[in-house]
Coordinates of N, CA and C in Angstrom, one line a residue:
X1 N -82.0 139.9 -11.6 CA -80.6 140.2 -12.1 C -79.6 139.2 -11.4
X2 N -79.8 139.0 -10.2 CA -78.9 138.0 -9.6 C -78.8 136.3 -10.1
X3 N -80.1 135.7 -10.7 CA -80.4 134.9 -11.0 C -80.0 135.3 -12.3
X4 N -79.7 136.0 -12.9 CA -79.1 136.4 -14.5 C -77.7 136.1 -14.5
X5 N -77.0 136.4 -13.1 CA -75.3 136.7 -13.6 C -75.2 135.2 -13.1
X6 N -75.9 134.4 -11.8 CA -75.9 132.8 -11.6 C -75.6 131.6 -12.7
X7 N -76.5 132.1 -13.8 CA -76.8 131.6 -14.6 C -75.8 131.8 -15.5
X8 N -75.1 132.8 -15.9 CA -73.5 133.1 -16.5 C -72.7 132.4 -15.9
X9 N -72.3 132.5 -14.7 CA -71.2 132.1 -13.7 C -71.2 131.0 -14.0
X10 N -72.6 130.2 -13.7 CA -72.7 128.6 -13.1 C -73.6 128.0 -14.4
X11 N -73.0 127.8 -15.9 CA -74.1 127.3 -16.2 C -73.9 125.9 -16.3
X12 N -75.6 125.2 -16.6 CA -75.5 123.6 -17.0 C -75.0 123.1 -17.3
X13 N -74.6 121.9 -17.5 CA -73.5 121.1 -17.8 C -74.7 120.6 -19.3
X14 N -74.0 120.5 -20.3 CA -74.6 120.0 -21.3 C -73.7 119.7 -22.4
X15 N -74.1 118.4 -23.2 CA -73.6 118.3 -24.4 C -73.2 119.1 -25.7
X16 N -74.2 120.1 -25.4 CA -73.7 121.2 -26.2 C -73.5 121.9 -26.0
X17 N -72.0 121.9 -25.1 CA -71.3 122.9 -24.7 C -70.6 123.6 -25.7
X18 N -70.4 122.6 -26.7 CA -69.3 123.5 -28.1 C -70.1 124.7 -28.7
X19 N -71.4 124.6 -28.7 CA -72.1 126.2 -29.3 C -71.7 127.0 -28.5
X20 N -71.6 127.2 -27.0 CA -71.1 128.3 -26.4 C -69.9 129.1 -27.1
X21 N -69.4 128.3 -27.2 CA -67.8 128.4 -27.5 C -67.5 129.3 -29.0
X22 N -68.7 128.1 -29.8 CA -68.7 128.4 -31.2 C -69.2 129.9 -31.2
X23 N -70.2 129.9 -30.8 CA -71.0 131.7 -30.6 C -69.9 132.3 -29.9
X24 N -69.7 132.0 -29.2 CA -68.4 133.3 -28.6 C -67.6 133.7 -29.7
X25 N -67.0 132.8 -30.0 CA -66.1 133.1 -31.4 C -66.8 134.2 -32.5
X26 N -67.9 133.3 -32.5 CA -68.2 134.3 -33.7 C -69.0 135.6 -33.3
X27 N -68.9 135.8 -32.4 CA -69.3 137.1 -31.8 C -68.5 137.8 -31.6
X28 N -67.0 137.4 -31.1 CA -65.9 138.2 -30.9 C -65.4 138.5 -32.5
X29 N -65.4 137.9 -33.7 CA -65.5 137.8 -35.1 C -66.4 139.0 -35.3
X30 N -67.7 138.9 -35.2 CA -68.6 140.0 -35.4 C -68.4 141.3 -34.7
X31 N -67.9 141.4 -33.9 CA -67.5 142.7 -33.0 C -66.3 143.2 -33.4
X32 N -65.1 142.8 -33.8 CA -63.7 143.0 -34.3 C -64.5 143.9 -35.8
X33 N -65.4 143.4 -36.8 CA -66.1 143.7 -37.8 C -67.1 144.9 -37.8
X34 N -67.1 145.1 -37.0 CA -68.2 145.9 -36.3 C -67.4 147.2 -36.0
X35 N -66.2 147.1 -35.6 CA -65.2 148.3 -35.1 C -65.4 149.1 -36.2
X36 N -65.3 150.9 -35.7 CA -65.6 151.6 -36.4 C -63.9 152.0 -37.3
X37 N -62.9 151.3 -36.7 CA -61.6 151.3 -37.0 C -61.2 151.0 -38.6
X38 N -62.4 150.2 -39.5 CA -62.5 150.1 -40.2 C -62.7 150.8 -41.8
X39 N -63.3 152.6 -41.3 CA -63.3 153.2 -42.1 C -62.9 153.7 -43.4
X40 N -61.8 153.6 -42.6 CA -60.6 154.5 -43.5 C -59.9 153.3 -44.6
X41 N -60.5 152.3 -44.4 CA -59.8 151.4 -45.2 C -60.1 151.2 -46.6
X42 N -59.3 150.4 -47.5 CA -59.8 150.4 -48.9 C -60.7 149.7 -49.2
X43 N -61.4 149.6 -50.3 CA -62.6 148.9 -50.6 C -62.5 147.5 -50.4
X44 N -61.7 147.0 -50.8 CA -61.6 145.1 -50.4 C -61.7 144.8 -48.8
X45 N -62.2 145.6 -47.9 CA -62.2 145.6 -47.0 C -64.0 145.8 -47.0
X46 N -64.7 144.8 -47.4 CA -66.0 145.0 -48.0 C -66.8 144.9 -46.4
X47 N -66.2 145.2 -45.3 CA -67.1 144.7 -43.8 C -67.3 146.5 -43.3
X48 N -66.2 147.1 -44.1 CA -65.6 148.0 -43.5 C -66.9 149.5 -43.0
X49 N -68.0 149.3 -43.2 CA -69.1 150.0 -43.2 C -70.2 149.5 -42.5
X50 N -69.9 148.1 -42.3 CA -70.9 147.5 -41.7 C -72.0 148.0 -40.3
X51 N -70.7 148.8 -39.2 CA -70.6 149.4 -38.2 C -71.8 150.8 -38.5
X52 N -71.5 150.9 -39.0 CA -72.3 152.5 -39.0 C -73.2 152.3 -39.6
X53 N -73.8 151.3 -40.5 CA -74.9 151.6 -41.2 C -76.0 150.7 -39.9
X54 N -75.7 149.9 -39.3 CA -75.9 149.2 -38.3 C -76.5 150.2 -37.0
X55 N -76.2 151.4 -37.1 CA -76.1 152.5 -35.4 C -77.8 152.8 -35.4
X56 N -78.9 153.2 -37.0 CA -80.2 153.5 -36.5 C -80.5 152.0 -35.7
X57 N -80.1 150.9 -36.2 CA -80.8 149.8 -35.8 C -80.4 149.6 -34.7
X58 N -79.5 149.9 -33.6 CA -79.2 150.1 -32.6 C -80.1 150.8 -32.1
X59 N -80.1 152.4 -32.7 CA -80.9 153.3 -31.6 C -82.1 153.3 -31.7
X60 N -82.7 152.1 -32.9 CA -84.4 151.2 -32.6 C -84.5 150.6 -31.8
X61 N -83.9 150.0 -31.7 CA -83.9 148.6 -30.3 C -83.9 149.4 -29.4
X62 N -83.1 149.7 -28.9 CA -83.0 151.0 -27.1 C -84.6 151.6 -27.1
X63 N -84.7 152.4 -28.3 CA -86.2 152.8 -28.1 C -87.3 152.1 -27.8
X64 N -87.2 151.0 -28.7 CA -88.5 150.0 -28.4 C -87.7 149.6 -26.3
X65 N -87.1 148.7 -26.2 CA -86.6 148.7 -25.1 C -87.0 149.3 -24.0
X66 N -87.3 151.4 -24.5 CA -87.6 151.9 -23.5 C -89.0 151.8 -23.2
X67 N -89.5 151.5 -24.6 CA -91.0 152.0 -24.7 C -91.6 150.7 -23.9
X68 N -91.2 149.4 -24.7 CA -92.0 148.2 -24.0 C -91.8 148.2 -22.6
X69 N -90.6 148.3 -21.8 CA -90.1 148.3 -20.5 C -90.2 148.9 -19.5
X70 N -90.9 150.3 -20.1 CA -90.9 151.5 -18.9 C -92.2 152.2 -19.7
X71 N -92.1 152.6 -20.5 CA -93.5 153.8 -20.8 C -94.6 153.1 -20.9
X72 N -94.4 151.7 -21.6 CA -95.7 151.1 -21.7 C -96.0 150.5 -20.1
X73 N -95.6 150.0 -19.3 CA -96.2 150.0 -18.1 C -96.3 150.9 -17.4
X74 N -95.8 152.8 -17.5 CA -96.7 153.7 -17.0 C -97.7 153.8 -17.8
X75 N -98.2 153.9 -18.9 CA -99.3 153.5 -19.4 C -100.8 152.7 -18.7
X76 N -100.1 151.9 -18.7 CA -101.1 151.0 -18.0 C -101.5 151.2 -16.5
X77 N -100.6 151.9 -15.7 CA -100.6 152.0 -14.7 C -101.4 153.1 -14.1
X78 N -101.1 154.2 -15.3 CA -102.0 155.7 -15.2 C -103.6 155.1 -15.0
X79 N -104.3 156.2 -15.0 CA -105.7 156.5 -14.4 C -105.9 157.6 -15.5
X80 N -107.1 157.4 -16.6 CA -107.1 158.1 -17.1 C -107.5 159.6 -17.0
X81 N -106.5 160.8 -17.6 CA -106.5 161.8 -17.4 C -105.3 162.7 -17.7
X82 N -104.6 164.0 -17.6 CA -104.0 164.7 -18.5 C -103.0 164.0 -18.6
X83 N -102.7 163.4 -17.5 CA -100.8 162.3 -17.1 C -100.8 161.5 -18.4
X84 N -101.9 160.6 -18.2 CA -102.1 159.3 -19.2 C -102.1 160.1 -20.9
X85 N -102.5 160.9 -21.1 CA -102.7 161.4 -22.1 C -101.1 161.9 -22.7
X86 N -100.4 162.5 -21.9 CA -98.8 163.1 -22.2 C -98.2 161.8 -22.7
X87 N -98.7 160.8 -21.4 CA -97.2 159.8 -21.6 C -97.7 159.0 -22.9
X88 N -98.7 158.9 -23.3 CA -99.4 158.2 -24.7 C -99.2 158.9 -25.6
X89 N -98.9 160.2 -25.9 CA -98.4 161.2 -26.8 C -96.8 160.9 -26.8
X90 N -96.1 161.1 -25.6 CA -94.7 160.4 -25.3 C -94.5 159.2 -26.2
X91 N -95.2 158.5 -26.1 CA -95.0 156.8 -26.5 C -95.0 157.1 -28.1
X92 N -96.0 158.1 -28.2 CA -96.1 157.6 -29.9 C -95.2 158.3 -30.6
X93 N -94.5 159.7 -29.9 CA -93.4 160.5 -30.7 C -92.6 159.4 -31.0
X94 N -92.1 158.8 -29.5 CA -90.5 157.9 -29.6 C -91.0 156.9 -30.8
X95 N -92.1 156.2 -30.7 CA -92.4 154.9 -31.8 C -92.0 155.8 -32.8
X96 N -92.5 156.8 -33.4 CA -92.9 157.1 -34.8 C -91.1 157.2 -35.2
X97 N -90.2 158.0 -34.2 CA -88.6 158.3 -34.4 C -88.3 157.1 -34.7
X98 N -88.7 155.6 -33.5 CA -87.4 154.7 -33.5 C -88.5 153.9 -35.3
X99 N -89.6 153.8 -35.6 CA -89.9 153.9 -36.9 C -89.0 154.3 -38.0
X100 N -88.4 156.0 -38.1 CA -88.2 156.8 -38.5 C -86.1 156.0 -38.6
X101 N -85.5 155.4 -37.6 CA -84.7 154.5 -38.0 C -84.6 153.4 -38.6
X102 N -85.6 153.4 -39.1 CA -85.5 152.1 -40.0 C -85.6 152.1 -41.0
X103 N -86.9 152.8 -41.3 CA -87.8 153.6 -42.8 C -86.6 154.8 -43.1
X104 N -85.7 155.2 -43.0 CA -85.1 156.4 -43.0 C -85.4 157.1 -44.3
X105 N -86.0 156.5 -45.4 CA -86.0 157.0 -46.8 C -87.6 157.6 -46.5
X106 N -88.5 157.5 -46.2 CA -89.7 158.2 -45.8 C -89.7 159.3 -44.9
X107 N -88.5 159.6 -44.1 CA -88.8 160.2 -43.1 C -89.6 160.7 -42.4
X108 N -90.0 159.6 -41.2 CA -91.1 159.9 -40.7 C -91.1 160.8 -39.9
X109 N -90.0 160.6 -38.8 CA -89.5 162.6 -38.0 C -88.0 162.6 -38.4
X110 N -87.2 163.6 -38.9 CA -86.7 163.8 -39.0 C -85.5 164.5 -38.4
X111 N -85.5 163.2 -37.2 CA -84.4 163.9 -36.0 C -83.2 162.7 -36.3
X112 N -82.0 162.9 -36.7 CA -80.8 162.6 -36.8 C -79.9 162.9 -35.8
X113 N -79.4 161.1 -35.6 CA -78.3 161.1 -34.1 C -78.9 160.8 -33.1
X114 N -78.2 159.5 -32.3 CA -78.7 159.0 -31.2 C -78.6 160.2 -29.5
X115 N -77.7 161.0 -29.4 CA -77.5 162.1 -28.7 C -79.1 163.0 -29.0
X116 N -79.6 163.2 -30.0 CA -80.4 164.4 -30.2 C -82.0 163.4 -29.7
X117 N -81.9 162.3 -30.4 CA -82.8 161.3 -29.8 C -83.0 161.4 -28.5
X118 N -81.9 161.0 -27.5 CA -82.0 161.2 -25.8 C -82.0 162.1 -25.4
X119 N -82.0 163.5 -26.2 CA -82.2 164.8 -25.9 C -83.7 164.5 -25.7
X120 N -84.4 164.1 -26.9 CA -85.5 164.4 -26.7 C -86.6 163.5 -26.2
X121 N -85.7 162.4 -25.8 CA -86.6 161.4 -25.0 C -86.7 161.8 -23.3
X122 N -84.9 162.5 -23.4 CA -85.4 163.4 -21.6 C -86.3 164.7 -21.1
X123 N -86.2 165.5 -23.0 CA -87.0 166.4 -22.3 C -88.8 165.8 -22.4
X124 N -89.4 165.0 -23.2 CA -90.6 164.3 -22.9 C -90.5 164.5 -21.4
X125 N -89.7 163.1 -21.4 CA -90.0 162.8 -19.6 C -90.3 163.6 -18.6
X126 N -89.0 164.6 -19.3 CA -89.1 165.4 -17.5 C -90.4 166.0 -17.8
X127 N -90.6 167.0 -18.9 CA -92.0 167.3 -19.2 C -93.5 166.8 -18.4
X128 N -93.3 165.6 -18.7 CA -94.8 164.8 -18.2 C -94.7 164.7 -16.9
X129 N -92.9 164.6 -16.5 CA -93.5 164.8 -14.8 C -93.6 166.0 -13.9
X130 N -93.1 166.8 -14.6 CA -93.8 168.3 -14.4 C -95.4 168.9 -14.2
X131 N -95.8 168.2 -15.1 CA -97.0 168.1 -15.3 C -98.2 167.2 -14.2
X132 N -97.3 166.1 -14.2 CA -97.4 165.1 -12.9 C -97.5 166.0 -11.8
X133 N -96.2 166.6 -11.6 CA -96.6 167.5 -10.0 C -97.4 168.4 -10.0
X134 N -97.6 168.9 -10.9 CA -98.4 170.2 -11.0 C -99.9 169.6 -10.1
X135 N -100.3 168.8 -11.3 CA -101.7 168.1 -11.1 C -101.6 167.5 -9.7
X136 N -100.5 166.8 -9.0 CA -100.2 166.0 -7.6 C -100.6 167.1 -6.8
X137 N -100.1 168.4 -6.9 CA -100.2 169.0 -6.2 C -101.5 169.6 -6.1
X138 N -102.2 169.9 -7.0 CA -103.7 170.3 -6.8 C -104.4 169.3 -6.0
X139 N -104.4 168.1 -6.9 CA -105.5 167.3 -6.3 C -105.2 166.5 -4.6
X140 N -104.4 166.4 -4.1 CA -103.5 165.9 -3.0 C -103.2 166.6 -1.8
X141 N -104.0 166.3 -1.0 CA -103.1 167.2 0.3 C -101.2 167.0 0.7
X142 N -101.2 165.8 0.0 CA -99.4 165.6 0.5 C -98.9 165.8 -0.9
X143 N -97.6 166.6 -0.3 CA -96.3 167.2 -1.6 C -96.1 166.3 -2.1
X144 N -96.3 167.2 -3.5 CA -94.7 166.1 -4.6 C -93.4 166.5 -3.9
X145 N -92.9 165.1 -3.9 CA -91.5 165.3 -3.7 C -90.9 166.4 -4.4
X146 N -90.1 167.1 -3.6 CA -89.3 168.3 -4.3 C -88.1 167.7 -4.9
X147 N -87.4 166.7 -4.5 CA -86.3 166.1 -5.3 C -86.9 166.2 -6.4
X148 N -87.7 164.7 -6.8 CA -88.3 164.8 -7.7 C -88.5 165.7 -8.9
X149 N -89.1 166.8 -8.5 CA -89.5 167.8 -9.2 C -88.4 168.5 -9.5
X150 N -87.2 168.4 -9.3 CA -85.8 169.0 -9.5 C -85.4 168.2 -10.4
X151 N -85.4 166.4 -10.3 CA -84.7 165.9 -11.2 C -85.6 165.9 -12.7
X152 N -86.9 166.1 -12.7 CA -87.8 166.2 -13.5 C -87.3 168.0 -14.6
X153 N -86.9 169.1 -13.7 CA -86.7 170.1 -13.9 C -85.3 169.9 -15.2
X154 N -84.1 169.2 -14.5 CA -82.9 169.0 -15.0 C -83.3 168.2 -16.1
X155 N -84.1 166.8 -15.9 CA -84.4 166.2 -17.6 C -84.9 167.3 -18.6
X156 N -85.7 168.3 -18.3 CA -86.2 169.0 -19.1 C -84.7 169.8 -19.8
X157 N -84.1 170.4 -18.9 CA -82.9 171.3 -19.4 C -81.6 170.8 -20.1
X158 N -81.7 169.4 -20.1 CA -80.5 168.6 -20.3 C -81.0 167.7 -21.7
X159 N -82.1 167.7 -21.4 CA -82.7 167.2 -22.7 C -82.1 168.2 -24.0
X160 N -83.0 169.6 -23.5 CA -83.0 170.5 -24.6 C -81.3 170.8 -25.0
X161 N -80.4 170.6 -24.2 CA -79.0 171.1 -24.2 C -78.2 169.9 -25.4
X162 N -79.0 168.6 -24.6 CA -78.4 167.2 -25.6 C -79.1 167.5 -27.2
X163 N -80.3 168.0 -27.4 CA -81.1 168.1 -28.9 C -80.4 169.5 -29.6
X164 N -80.0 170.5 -28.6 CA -79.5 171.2 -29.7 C -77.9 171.1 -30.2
X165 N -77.4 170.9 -28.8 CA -75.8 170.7 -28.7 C -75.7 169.5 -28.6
X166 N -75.3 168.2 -29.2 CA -75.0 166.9 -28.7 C -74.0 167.0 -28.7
X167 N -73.7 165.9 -27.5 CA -72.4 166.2 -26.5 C -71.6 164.8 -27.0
X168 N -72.2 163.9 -27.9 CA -71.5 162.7 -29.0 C -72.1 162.5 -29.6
X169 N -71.0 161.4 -30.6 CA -71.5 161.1 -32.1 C -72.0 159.7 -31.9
X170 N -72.8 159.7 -33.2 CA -73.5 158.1 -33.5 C -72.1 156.8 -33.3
X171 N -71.0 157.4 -33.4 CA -69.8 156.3 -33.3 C -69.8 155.7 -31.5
X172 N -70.0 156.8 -31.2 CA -69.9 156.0 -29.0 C -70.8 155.1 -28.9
X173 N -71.9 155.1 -29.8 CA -73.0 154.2 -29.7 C -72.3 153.3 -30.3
X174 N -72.1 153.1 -31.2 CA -71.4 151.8 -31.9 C -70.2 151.0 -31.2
X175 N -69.3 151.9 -30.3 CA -68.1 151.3 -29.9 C -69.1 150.8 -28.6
X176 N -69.6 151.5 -27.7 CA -70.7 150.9 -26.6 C -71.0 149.3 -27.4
X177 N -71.8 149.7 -27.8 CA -72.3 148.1 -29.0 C -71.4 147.0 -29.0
X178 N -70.1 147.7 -29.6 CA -69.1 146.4 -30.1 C -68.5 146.0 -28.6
X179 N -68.0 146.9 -28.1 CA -67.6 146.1 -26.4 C -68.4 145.3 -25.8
X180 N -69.6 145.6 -25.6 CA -70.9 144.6 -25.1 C -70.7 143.0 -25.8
X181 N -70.7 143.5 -27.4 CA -70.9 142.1 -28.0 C -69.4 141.3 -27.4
X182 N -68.2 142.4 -27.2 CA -67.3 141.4 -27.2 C -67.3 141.0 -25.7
X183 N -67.9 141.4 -24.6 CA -67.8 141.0 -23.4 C -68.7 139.7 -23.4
X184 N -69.8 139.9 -23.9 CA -70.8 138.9 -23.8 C -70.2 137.1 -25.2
X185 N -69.3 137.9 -25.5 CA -69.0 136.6 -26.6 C -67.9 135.9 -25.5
X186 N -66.9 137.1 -24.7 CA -66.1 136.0 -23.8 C -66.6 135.4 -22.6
X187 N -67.8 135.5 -22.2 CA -68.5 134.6 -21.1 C -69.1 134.0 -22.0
X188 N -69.5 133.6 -23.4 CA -70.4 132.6 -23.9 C -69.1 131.3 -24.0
X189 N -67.7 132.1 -24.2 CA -67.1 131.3 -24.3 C -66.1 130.4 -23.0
X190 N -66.7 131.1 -21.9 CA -65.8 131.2 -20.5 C -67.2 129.6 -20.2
X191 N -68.7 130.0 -20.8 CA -69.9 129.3 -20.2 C -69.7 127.7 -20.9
X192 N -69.4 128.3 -22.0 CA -68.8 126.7 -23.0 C -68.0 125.8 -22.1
X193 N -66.7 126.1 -21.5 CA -65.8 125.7 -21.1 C -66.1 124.8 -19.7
X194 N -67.1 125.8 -18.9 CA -67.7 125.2 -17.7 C -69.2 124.4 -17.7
X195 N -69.8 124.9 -18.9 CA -70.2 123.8 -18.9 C -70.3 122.4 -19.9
X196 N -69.3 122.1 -19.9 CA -68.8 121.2 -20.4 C -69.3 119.6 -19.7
X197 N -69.6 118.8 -20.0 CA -69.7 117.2 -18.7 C -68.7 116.9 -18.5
X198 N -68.4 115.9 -17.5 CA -67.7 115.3 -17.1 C -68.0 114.1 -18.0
X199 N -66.2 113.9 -18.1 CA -66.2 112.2 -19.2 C -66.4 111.4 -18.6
X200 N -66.6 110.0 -19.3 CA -67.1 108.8 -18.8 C -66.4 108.2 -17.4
X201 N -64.7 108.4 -17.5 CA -63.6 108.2 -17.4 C -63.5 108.6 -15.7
X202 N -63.9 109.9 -15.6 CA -64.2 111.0 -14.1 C -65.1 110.0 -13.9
X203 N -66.4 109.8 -14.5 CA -67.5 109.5 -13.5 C -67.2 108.4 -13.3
X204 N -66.8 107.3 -13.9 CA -66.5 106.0 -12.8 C -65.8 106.2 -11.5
X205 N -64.5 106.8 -12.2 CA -63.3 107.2 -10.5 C -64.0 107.9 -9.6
X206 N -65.3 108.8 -10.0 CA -66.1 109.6 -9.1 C -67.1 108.2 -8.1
X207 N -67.4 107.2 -9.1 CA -68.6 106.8 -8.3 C -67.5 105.7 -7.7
X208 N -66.5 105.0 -8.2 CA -65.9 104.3 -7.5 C -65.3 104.7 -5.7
X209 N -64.9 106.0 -6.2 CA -64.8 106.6 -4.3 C -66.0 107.1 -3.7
X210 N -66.9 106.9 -4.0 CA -68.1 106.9 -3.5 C -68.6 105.9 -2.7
X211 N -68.4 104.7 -3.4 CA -68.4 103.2 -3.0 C -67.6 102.9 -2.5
X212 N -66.3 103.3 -1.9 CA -65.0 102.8 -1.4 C -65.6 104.1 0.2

């Protein structure tokens, strides 16, 4: 992560610094377009929908995200047995949903809204690590962590509270979305600026006081 924001801060000096710039632009362009502000407006305003039809493909990516990033390396990490078994059942609910945003005319599961989604991606989790302790605890002379087993307790309850009651709409995902793009379009364009070369002009008077 630190070598990520370096790399923002401080980037290379290159000739093509103008794509920075240019992609900022048009990212800050795409995010303004993206605003759900756009609704209410009249038809010749043909972008004006673009935002919302856009939010499953959003709440695909996050899912894959979670799955390649975190479930699929507890996967691999498990030892086969009831654990490995939950979180591989886990894996395939979320695939078949963030599926299920894409294909929306097949309906593969039929859970609508990024809120009811994370409802039920927390109660999985806490689930399996419930399950986790239970089994820790048989086979193990040393405790599961009781934190643990508390914050595993609360995913369960908070899950089920977000799937039946969601506490926001598919729109906070979208405005989340468009702020990102526009933050990341003004460092592509902050990264253009700096990294820019030095002209011919600098580097003589540079190397001439060098030599003086």
């Amino acid at each position: 992560m630190k070598n990520f924001f370096d790399k923002l801060t401080h980037p290379t000096k290159t000739k093509w610094f103008w794509l920075y710039i240019v992609g900022g632009f048009l990212g800050i362009i795409l995010g303004i377009m993206l605003m759900p502000i756009w609704n209410k407006c009249p038809d010749w305003v043909f972008w004006k929908s673009w935002g919302m039809k856009i939010v499953n493909l959003i709440i695909c990516v996050c899912i894959v995200l979670y799955l390649c990033c975190f479930l699929l390396k507890k996967i691999m990490r498990r030892s086969n047995g009831v654990i490995k078994v939950l979180t591989i059942i886990e894996f395939s609910l979320l695939a078949l949903i963030a599926l299920g945003c894409i294909l929306q005319q097949f309906k593969v599961i039929n859970i609508g809204g990024a809120c009811a989604i994370l409802g039920l991606a927390l109660w999985c989790r806490g689930v399996v690590e419930i399950f986790r302790a239970y089994y820790h605890q048989r086979g193990n002379n040393d405790r599961y962590p009781v934190w643990w087993l508390v914050i595993a307790i609360f995913l369960v309850s908070f899950g089920v509270y977000l799937f039946v009651k969601p506490l926001f709409d598919d729109i906070v995902i979208l405005w989340i979305f468009v702020v990102l793009i526009l933050l990341v379009s003004l460092i592509l364009i902050v990264d253009g600026f700096l990294a820019k070369p030095a002209s011919t002009k600098q580097k003589k008077v540079k190397t001439k006081k060098s030599k003086d």
